[in-house]
PDB file of N, CA and C in Angstrom:
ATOM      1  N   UNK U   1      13.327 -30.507  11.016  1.00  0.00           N
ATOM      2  CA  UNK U   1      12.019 -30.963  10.557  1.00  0.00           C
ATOM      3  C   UNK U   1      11.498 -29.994   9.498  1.00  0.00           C
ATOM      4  N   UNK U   2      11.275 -30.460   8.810  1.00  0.00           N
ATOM      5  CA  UNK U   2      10.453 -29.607   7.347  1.00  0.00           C
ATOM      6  C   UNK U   2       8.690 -29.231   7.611  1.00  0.00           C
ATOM      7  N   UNK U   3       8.636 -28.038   6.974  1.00  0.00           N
ATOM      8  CA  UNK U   3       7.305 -27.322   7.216  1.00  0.00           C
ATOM      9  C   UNK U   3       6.291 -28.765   6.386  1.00  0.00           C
ATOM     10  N   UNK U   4       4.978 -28.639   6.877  1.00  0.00           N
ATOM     11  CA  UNK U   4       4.264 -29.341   5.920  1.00  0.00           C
ATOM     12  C   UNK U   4       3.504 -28.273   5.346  1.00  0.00           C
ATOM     13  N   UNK U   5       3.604 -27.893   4.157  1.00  0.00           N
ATOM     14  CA  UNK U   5       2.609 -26.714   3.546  1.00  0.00           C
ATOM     15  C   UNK U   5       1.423 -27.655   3.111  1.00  0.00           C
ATOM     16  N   UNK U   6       1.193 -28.801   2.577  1.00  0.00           N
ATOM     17  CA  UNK U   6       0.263 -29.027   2.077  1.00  0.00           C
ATOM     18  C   UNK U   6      -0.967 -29.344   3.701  1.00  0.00           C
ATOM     19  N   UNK U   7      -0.192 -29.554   4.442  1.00  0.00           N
ATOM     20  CA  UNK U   7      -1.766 -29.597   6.115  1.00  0.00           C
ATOM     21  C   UNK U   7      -1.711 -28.136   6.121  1.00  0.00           C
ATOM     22  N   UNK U   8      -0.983 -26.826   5.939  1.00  0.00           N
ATOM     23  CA  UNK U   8      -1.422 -25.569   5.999  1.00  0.00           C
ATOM     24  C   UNK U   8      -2.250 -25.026   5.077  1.00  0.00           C
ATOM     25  N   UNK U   9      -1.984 -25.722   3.716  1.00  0.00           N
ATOM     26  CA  UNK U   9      -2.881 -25.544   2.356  1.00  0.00           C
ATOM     27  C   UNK U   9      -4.334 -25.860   2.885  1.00  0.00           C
ATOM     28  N   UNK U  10      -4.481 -27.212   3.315  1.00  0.00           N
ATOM     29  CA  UNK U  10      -5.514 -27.711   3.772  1.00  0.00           C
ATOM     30  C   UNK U  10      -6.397 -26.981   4.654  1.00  0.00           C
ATOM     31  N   UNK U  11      -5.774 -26.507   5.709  1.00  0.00           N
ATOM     32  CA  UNK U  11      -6.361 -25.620   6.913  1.00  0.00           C
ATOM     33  C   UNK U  11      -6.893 -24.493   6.384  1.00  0.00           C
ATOM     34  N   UNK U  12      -6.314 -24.028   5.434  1.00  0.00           N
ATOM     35  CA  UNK U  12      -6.779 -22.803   4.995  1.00  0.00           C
ATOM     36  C   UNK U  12      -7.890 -22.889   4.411  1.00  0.00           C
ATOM     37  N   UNK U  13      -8.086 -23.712   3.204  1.00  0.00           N
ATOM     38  CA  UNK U  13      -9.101 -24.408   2.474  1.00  0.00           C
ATOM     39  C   UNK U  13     -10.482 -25.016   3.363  1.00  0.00           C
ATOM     40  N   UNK U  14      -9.917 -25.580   4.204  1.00  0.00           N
ATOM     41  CA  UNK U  14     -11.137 -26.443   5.201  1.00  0.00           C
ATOM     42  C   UNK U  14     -11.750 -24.575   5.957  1.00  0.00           C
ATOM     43  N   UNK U  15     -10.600 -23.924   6.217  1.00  0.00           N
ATOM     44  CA  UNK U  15     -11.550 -22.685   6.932  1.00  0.00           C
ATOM     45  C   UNK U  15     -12.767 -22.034   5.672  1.00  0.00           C
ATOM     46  N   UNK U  16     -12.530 -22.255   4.699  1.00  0.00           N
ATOM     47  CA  UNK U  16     -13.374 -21.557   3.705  1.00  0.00           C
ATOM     48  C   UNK U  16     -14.420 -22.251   3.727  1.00  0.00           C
ATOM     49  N   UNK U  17     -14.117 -23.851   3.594  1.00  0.00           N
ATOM     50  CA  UNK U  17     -15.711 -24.502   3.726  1.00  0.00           C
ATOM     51  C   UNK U  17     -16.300 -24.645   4.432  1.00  0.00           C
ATOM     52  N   UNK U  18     -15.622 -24.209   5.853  1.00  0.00           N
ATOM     53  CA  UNK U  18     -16.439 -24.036   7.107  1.00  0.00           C
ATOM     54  C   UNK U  18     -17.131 -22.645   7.435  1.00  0.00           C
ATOM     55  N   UNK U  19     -17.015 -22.068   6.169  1.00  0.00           N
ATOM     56  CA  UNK U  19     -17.791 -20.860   6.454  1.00  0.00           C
ATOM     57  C   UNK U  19     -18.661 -20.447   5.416  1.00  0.00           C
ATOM     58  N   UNK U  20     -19.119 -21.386   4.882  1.00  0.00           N
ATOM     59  CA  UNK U  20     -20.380 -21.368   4.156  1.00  0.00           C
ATOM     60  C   UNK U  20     -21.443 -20.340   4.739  1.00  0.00           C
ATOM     61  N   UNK U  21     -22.486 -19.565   4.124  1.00  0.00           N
ATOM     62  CA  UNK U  21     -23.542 -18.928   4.628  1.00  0.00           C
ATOM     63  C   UNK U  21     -23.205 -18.013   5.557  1.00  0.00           C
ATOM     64  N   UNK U  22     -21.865 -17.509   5.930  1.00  0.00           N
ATOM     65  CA  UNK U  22     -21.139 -16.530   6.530  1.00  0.00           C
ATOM     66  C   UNK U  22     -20.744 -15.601   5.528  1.00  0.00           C
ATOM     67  N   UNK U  23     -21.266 -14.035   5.399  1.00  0.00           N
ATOM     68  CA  UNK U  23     -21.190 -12.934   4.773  1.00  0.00           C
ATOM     69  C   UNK U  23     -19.699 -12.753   4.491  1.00  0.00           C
ATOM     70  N   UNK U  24     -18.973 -12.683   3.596  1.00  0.00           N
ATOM     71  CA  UNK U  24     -17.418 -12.210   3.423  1.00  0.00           C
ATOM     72  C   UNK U  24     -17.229 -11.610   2.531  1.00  0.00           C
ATOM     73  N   UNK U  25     -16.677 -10.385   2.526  1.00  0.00           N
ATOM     74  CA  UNK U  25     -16.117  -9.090   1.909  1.00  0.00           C
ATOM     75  C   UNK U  25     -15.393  -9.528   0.298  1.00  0.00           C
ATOM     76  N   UNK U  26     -15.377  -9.089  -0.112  1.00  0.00           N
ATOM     77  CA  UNK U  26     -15.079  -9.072  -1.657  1.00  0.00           C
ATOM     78  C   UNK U  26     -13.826  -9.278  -1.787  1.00  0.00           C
ATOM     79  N   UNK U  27     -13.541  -8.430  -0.961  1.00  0.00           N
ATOM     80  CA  UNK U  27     -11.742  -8.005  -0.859  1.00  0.00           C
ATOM     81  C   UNK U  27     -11.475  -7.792   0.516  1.00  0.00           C
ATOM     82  N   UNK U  28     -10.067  -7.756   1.249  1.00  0.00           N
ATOM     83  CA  UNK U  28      -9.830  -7.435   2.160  1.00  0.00           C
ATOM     84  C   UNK U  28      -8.525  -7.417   2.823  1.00  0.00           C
ATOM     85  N   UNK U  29      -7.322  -6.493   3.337  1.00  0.00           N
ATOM     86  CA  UNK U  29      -6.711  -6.892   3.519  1.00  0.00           C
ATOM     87  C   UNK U  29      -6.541  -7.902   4.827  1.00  0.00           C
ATOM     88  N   UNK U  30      -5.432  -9.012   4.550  1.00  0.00           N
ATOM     89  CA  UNK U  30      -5.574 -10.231   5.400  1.00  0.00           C
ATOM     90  C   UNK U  30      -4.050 -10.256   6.373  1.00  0.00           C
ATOM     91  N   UNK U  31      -3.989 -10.509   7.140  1.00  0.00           N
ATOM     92  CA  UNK U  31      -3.015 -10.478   8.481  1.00  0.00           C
ATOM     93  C   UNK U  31      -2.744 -12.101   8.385  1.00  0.00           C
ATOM     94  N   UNK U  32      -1.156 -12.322   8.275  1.00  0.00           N
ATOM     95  CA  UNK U  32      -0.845 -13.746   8.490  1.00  0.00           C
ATOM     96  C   UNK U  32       0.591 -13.272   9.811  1.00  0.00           C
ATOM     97  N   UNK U  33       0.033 -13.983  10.796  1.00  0.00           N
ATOM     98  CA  UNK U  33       0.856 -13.685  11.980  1.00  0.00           C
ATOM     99  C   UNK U  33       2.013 -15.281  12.082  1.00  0.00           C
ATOM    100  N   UNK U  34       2.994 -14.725  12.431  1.00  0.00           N
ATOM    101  CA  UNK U  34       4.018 -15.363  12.522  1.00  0.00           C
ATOM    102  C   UNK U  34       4.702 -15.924  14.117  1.00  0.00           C
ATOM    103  N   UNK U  35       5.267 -16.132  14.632  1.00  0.00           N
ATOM    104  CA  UNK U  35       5.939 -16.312  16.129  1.00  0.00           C
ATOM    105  C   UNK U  35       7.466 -17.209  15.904  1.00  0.00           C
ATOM    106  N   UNK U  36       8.094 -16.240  16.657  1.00  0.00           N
ATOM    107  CA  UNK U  36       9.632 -16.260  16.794  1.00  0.00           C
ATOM    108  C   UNK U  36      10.357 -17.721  17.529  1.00  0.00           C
ATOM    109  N   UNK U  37      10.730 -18.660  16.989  1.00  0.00           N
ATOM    110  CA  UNK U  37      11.297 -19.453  17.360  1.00  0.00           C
ATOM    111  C   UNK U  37      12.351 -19.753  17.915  1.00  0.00           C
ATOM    112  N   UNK U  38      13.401 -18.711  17.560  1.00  0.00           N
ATOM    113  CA  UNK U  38      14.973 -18.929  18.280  1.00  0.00           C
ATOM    114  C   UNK U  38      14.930 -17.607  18.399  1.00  0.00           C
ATOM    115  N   UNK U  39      15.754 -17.359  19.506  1.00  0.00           N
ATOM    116  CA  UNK U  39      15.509 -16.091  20.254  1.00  0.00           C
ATOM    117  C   UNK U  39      16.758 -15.322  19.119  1.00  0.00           C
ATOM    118  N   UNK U  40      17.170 -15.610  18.698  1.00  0.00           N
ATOM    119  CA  UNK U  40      18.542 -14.981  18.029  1.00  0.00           C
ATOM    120  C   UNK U  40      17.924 -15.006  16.234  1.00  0.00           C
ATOM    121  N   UNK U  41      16.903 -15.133  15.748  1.00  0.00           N
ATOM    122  CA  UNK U  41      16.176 -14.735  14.620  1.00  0.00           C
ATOM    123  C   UNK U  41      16.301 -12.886  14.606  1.00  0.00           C
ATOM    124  N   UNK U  42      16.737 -12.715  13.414  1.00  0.00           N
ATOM    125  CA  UNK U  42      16.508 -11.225  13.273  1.00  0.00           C
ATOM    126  C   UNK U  42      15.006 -10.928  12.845  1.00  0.00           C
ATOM    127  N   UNK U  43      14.902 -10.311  13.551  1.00  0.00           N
ATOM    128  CA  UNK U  43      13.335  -9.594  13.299  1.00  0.00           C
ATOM    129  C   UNK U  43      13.334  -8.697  11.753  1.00  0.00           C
ATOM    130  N   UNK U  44      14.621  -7.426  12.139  1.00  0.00           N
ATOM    131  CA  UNK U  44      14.710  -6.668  10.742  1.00  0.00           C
ATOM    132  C   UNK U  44      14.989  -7.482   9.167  1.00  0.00           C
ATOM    133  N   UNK U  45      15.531  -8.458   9.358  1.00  0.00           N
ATOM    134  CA  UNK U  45      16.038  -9.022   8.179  1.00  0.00           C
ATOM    135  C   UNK U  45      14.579 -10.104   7.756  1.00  0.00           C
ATOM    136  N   UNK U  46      13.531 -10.404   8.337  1.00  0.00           N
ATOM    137  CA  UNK U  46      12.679 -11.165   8.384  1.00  0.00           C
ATOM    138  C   UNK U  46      11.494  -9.785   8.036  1.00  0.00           C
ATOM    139  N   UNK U  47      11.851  -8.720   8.122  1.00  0.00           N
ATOM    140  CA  UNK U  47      10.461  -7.191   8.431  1.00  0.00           C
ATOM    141  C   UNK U  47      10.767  -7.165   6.783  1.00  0.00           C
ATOM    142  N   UNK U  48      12.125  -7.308   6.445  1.00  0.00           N
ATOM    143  CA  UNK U  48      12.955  -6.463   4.986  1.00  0.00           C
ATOM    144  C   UNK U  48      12.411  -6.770   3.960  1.00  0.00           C
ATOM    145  N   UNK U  49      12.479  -9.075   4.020  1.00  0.00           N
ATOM    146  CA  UNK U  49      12.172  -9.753   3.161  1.00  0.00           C
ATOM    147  C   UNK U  49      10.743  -9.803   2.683  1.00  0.00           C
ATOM    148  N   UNK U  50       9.492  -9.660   4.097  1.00  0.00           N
ATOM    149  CA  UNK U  50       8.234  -9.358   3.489  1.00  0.00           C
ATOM    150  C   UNK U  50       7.566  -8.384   2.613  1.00  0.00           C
ATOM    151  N   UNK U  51       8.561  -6.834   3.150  1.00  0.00           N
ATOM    152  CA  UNK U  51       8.024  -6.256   3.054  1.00  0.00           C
ATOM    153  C   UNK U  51       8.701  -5.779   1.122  1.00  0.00           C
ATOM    154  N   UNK U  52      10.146  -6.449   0.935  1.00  0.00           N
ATOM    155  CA  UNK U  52      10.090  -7.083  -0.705  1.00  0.00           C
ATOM    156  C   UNK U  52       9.237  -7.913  -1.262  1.00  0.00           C
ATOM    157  N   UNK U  53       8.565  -7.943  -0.484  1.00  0.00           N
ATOM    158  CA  UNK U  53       7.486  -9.490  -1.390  1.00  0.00           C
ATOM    159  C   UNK U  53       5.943  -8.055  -1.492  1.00  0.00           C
ATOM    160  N   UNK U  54       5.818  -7.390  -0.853  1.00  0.00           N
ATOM    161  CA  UNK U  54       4.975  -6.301  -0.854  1.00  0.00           C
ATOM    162  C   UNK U  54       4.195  -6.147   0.536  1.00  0.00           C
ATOM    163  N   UNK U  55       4.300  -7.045   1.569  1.00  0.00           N
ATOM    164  CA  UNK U  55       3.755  -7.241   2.955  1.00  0.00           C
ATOM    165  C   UNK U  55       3.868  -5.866   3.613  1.00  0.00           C
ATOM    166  N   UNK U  56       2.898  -5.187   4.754  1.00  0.00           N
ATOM    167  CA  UNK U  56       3.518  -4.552   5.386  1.00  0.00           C
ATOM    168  C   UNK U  56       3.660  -5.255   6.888  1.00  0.00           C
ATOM    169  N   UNK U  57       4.538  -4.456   7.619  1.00  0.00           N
ATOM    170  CA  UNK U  57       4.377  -5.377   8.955  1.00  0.00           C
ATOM    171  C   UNK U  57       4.628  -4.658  10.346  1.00  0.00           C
ATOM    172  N   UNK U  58       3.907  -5.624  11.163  1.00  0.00           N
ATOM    173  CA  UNK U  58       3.820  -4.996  12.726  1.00  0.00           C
ATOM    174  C   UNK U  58       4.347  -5.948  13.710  1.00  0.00           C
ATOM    175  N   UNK U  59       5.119  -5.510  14.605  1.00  0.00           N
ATOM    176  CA  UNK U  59       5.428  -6.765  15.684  1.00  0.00           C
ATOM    177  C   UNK U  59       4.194  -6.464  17.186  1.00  0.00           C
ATOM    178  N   UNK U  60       4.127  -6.842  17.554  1.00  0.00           N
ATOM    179  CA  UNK U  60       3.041  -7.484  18.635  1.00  0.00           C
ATOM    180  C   UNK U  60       3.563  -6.950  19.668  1.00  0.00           C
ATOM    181  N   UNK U  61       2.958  -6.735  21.432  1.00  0.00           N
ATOM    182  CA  UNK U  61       3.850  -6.054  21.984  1.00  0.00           C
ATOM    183  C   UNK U  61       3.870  -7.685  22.892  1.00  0.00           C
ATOM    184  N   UNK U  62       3.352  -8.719  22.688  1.00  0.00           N
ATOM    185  CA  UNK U  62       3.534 -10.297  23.303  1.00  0.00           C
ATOM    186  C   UNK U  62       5.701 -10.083  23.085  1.00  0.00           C
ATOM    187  N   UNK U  63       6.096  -9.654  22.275  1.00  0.00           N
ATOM    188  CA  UNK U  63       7.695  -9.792  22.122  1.00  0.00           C
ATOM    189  C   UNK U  63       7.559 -10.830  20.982  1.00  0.00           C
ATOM    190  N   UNK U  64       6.873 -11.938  21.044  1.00  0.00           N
ATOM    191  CA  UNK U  64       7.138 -12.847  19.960  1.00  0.00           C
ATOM    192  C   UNK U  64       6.067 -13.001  18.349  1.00  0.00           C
ATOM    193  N   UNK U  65       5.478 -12.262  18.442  1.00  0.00           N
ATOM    194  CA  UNK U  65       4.615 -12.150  17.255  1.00  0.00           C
ATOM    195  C   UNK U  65       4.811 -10.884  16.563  1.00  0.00           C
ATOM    196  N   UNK U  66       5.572 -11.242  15.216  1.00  0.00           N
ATOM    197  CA  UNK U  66       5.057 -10.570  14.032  1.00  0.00           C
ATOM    198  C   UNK U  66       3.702 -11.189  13.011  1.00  0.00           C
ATOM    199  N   UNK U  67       3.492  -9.787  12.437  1.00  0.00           N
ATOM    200  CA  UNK U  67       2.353  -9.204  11.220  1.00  0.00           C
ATOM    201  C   UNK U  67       2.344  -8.733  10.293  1.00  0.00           C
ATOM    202  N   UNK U  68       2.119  -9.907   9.764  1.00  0.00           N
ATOM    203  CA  UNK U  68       2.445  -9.756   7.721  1.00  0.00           C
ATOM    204  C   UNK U  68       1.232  -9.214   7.248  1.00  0.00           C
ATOM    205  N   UNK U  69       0.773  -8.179   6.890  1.00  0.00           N
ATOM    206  CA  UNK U  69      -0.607  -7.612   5.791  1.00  0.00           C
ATOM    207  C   UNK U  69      -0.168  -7.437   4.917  1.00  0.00           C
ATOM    208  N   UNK U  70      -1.047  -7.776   3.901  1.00  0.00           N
ATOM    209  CA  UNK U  70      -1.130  -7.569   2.167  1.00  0.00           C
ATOM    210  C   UNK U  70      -2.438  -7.526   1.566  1.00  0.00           C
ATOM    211  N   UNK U  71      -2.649  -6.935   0.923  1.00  0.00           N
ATOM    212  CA  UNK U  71      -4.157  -6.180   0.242  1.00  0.00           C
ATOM    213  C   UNK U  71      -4.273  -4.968   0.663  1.00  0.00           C
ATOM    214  N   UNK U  72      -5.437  -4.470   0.431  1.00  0.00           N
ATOM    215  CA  UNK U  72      -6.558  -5.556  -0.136  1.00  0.00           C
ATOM    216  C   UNK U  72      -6.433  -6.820  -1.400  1.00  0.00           C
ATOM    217  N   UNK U  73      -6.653  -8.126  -1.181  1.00  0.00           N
ATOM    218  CA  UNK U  73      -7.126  -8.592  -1.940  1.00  0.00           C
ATOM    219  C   UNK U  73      -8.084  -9.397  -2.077  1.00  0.00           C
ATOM    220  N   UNK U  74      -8.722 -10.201  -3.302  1.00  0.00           N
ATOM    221  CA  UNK U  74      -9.517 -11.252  -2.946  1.00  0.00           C
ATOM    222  C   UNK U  74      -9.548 -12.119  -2.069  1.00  0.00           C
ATOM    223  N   UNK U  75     -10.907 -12.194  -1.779  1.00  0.00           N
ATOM    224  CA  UNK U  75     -11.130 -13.062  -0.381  1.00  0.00           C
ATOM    225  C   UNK U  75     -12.006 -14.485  -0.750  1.00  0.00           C
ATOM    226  N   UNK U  76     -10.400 -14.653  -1.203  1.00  0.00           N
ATOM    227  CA  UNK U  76     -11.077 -16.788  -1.738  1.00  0.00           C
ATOM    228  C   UNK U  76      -9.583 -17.012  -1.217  1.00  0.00           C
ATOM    229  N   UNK U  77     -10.026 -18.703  -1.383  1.00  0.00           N
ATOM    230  CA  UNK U  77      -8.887 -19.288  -0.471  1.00  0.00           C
ATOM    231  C   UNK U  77      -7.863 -19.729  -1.318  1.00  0.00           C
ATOM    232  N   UNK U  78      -7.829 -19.391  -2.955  1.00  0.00           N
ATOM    233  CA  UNK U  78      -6.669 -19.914  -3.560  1.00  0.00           C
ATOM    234  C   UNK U  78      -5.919 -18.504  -3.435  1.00  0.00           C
ATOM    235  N   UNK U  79      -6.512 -16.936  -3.185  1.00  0.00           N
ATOM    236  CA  UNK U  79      -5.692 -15.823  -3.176  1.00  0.00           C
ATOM    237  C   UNK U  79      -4.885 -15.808  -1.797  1.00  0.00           C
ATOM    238  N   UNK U  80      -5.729 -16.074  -0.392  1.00  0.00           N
ATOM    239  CA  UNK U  80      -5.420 -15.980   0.811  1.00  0.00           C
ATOM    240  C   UNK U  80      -4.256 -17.350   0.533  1.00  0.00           C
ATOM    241  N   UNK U  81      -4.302 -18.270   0.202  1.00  0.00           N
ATOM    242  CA  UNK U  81      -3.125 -19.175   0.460  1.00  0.00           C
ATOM    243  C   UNK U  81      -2.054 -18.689  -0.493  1.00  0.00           C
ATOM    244  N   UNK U  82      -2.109 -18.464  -1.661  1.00  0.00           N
ATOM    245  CA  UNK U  82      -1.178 -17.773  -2.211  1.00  0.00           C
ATOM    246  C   UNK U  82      -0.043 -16.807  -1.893  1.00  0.00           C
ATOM    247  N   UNK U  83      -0.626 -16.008  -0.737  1.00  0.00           N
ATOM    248  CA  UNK U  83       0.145 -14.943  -0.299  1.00  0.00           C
ATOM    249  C   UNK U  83       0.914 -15.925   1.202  1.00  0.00           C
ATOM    250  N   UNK U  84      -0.388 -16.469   1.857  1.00  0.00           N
ATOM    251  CA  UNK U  84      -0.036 -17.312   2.716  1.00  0.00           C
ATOM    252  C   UNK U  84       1.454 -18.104   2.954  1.00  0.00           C
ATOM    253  N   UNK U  85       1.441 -18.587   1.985  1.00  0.00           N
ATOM    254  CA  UNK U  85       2.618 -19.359   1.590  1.00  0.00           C
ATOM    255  C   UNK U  85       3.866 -18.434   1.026  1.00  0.00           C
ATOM    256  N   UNK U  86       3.466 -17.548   0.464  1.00  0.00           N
ATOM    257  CA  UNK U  86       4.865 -16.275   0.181  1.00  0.00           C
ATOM    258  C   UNK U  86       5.356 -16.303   1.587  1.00  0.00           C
ATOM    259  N   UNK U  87       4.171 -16.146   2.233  1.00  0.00           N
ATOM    260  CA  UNK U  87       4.975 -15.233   3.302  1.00  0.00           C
ATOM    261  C   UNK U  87       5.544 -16.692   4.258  1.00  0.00           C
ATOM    262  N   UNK U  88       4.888 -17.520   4.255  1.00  0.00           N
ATOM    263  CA  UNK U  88       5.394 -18.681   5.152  1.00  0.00           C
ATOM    264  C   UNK U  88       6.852 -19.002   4.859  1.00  0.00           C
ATOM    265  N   UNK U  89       7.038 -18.857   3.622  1.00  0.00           N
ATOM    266  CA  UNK U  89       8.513 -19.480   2.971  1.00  0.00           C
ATOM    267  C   UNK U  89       9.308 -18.674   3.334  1.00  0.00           C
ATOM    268  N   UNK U  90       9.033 -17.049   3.521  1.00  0.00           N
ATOM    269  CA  UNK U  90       9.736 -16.250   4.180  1.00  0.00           C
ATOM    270  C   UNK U  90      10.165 -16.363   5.765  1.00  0.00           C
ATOM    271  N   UNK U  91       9.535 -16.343   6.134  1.00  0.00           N
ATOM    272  CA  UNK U  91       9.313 -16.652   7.783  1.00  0.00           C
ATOM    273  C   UNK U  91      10.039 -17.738   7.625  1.00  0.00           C
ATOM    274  N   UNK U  92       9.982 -18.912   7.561  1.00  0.00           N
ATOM    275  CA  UNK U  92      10.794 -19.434   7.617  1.00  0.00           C
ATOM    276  C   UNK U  92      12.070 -19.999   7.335  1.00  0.00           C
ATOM    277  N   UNK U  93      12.771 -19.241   7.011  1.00  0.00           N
ATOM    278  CA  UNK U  93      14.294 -19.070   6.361  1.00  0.00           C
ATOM    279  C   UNK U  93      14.620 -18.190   7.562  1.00  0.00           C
ATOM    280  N   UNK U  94      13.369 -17.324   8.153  1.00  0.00           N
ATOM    281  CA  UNK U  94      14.068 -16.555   9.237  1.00  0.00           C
ATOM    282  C   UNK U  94      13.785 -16.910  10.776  1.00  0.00           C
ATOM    283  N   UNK U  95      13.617 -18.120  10.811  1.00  0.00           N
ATOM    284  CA  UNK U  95      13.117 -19.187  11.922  1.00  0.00           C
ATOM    285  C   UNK U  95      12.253 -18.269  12.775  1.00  0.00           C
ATOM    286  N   UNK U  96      11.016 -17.956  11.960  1.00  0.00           N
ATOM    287  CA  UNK U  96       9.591 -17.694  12.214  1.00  0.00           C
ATOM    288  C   UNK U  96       8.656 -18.820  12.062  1.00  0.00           C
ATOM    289  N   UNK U  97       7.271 -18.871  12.694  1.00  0.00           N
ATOM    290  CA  UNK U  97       6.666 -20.370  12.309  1.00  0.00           C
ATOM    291  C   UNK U  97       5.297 -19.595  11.602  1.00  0.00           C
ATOM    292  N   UNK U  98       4.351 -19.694  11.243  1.00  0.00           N
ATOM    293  CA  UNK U  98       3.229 -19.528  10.962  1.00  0.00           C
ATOM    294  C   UNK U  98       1.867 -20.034  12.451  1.00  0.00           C
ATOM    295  N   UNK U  99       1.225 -18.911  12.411  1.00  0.00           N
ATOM    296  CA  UNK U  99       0.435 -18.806  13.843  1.00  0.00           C
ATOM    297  C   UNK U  99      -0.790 -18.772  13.431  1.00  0.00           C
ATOM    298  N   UNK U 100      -1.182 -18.906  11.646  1.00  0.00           N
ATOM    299  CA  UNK U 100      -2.898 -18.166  11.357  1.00  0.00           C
ATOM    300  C   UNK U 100      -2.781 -16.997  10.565  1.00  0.00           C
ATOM    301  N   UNK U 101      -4.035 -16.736  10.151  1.00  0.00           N
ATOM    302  CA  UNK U 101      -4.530 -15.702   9.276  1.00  0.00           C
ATOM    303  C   UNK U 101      -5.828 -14.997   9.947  1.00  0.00           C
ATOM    304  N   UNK U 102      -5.729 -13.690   9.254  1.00  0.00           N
ATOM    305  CA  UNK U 102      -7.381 -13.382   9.840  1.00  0.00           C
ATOM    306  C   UNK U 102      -7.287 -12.097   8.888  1.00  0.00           C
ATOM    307  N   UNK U 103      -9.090 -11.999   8.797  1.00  0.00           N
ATOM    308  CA  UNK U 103      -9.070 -10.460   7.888  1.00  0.00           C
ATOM    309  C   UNK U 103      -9.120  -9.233   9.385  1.00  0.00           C
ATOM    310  N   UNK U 104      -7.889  -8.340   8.276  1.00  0.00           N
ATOM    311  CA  UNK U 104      -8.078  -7.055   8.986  1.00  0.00           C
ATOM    312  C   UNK U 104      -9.374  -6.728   9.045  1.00  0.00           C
ATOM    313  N   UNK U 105      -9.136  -5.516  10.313  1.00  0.00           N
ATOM    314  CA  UNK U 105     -10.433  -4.804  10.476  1.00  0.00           C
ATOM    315  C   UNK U 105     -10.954  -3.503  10.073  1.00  0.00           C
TER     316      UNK U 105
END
């Protein structure tokens, strides 16, 4: 089955207009968390590829969640999907799924 990026495009987008009149940072770095689908996915070869794209990353101590950060950057939703999607296309070549975004703290 093929990813649908354009309902993830969407989600991302619909979170921005749902947060109208909610204070948000200029910049920030943003966390796009991932979760492990086949138990036999390499984690390192999936840590390697983000962190060539410029990501840094953390695994979770759940066992199945990695953490893609990048930024600081702008905090609009054509920058946050931008990276979004880097990293989704990554993740998934390494049968990772996409779990969400959130700004670091």
């Amino acid at each position: 089955m093929s990813h649908n990026f354009e309902a993830q495009r969407r989600e991302t987008f619909d979170t921005f207009r749902q947060s109208k009149g909610i204070s948000l940072p200029k910049t920030a770095v943003v966390e796009y968390a991932f979760f492990i689908e086949e138990l036999d996915a390499s984690w390192p070869a999936l840590e390697r590829a983000l962190r060539l794209e410029g990501f840094r990353t953390r695994r979770l101590k759940d066992g199945e969640t990695l953490v893609a950060a990048i930024g600081p950057i702008p905090v609009t939703a054509e920058e946050i999907w931008k990276y979004e999607r880097i990293a989704t296309s990554i993740a998934l070549k390494h049968d990772f799924y996409p779990d969400g975004w959130e700004l670091a703290e």
